[in-house]
PDB file of C-alpha atoms in Angstrom:
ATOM      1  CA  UNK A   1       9.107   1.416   9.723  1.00 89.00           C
ATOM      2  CA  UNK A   2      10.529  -1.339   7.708  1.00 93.00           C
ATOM      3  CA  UNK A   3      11.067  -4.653  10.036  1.00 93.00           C
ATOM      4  CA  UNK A   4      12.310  -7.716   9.852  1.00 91.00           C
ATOM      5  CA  UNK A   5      12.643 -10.381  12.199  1.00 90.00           C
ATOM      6  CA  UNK A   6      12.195  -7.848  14.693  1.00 92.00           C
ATOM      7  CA  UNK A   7      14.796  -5.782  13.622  1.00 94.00           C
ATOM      8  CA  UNK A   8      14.584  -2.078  11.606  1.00 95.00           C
ATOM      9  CA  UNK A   9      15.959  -2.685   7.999  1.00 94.00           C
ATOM     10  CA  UNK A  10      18.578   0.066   6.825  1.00 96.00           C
ATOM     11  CA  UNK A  11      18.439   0.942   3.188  1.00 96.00           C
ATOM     12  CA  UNK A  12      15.337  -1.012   2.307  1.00 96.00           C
ATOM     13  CA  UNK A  13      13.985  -0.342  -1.332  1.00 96.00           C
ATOM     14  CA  UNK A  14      10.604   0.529  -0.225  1.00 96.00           C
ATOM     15  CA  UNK A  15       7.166   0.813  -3.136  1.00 94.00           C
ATOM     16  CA  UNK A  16       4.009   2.899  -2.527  1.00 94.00           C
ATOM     17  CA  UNK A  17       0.680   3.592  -4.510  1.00 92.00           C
ATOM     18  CA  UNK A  18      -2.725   4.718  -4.586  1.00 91.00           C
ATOM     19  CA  UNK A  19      -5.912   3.800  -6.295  1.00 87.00           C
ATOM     20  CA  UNK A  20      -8.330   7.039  -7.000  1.00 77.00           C
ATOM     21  CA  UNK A  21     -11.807   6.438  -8.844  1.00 79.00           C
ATOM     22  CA  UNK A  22     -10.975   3.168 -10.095  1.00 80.00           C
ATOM     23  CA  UNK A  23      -7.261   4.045 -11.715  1.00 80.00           C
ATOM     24  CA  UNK A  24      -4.189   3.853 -10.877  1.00 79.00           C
ATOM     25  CA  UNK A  25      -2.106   6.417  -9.928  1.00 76.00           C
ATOM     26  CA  UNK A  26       1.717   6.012 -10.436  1.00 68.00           C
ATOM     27  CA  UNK A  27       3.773   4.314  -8.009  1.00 81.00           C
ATOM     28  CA  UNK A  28       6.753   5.618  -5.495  1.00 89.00           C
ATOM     29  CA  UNK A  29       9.500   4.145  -4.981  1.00 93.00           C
ATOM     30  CA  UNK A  30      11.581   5.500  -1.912  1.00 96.00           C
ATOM     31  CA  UNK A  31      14.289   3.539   0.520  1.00 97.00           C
ATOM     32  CA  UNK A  32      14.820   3.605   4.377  1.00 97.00           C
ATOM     33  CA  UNK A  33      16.967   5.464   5.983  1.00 97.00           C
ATOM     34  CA  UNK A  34      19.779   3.830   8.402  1.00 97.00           C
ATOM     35  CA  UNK A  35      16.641   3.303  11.587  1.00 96.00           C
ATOM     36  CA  UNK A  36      14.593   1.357   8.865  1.00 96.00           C
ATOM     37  CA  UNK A  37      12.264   4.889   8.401  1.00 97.00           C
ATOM     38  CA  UNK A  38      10.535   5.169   4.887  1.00 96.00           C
ATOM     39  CA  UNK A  39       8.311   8.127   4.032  1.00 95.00           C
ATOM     40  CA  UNK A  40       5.954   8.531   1.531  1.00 92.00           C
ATOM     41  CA  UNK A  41       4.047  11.201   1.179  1.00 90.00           C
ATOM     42  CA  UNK A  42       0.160  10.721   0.986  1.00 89.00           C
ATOM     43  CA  UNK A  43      -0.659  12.683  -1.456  1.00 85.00           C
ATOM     44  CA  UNK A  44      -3.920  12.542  -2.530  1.00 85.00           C
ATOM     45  CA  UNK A  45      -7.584  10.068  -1.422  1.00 87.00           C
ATOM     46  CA  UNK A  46      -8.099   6.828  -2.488  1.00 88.00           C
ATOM     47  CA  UNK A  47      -6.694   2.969  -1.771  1.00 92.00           C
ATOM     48  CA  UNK A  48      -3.253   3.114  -0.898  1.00 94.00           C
ATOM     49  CA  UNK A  49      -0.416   0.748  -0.821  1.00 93.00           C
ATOM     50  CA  UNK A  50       2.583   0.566   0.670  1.00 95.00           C
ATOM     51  CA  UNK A  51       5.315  -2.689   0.544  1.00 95.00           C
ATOM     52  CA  UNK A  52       8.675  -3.776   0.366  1.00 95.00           C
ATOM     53  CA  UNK A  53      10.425  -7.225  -0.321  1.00 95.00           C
ATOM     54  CA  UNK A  54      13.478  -8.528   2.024  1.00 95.00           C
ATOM     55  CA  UNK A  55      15.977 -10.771  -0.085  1.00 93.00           C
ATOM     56  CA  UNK A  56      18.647 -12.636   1.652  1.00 92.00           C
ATOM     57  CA  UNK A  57      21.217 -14.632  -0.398  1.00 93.00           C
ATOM     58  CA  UNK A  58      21.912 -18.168   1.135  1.00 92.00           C
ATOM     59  CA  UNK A  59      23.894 -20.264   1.061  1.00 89.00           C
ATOM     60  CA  UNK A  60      22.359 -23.855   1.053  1.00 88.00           C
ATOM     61  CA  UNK A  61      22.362 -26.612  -1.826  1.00 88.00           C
ATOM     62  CA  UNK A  62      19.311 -25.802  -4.068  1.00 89.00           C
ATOM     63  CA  UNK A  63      18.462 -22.988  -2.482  1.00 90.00           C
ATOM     64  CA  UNK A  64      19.737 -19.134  -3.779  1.00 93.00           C
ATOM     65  CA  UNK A  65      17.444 -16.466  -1.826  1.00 94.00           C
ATOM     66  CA  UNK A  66      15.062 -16.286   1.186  1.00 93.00           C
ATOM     67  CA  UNK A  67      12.125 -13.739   0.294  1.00 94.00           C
ATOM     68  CA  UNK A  68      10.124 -12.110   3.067  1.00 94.00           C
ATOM     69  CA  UNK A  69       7.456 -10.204   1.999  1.00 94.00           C
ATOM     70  CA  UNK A  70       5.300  -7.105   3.536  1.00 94.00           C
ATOM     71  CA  UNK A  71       2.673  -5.376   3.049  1.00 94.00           C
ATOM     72  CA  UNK A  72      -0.057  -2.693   3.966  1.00 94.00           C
ATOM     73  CA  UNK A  73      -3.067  -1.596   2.591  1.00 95.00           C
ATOM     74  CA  UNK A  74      -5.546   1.261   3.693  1.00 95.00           C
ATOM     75  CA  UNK A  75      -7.556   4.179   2.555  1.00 93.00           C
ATOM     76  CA  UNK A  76      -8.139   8.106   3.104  1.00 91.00           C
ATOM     77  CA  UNK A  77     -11.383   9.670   1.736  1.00 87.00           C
TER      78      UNK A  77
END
């Protein structure tokens, strides 16, 4: 579930990967649907990774974008 501030985030461009014997296996990219639901299918063992980054447009002097970051990391064996 893709959050911010509290709230599910519609659309959100959503990147997921996995580490397996000390490579890297190629990344996912996938976005949420309209409740802020991204799925990735697990498909394999190894370190996975799983994040997205939330950019906002302002509109304040010297400042153009507010980035909030998340992330999650974990593994299967």
């Amino acid at each position: 579930l893709c959050v911010k501030d509290g709230e599910p985030v519609a659309n959100q461009f959503v990147m997921a990967g996995r580490e397996s014997n000390r490579r890297v296996i190629a990344s996912l990219a996938v976005r949420a649907d309209a409740n802020g639901v991204a799925r990735v299918k697990l498909a394999g063992g190894g370190k996975w990774f799983i994040k997205f980054i939330h950019m906002t447009k302002l509109n304040e002097a010297n400042l153009d974008y507010e980035s909030k970051w998340a992330s999650l990391t974990f593994e299967i064996r």
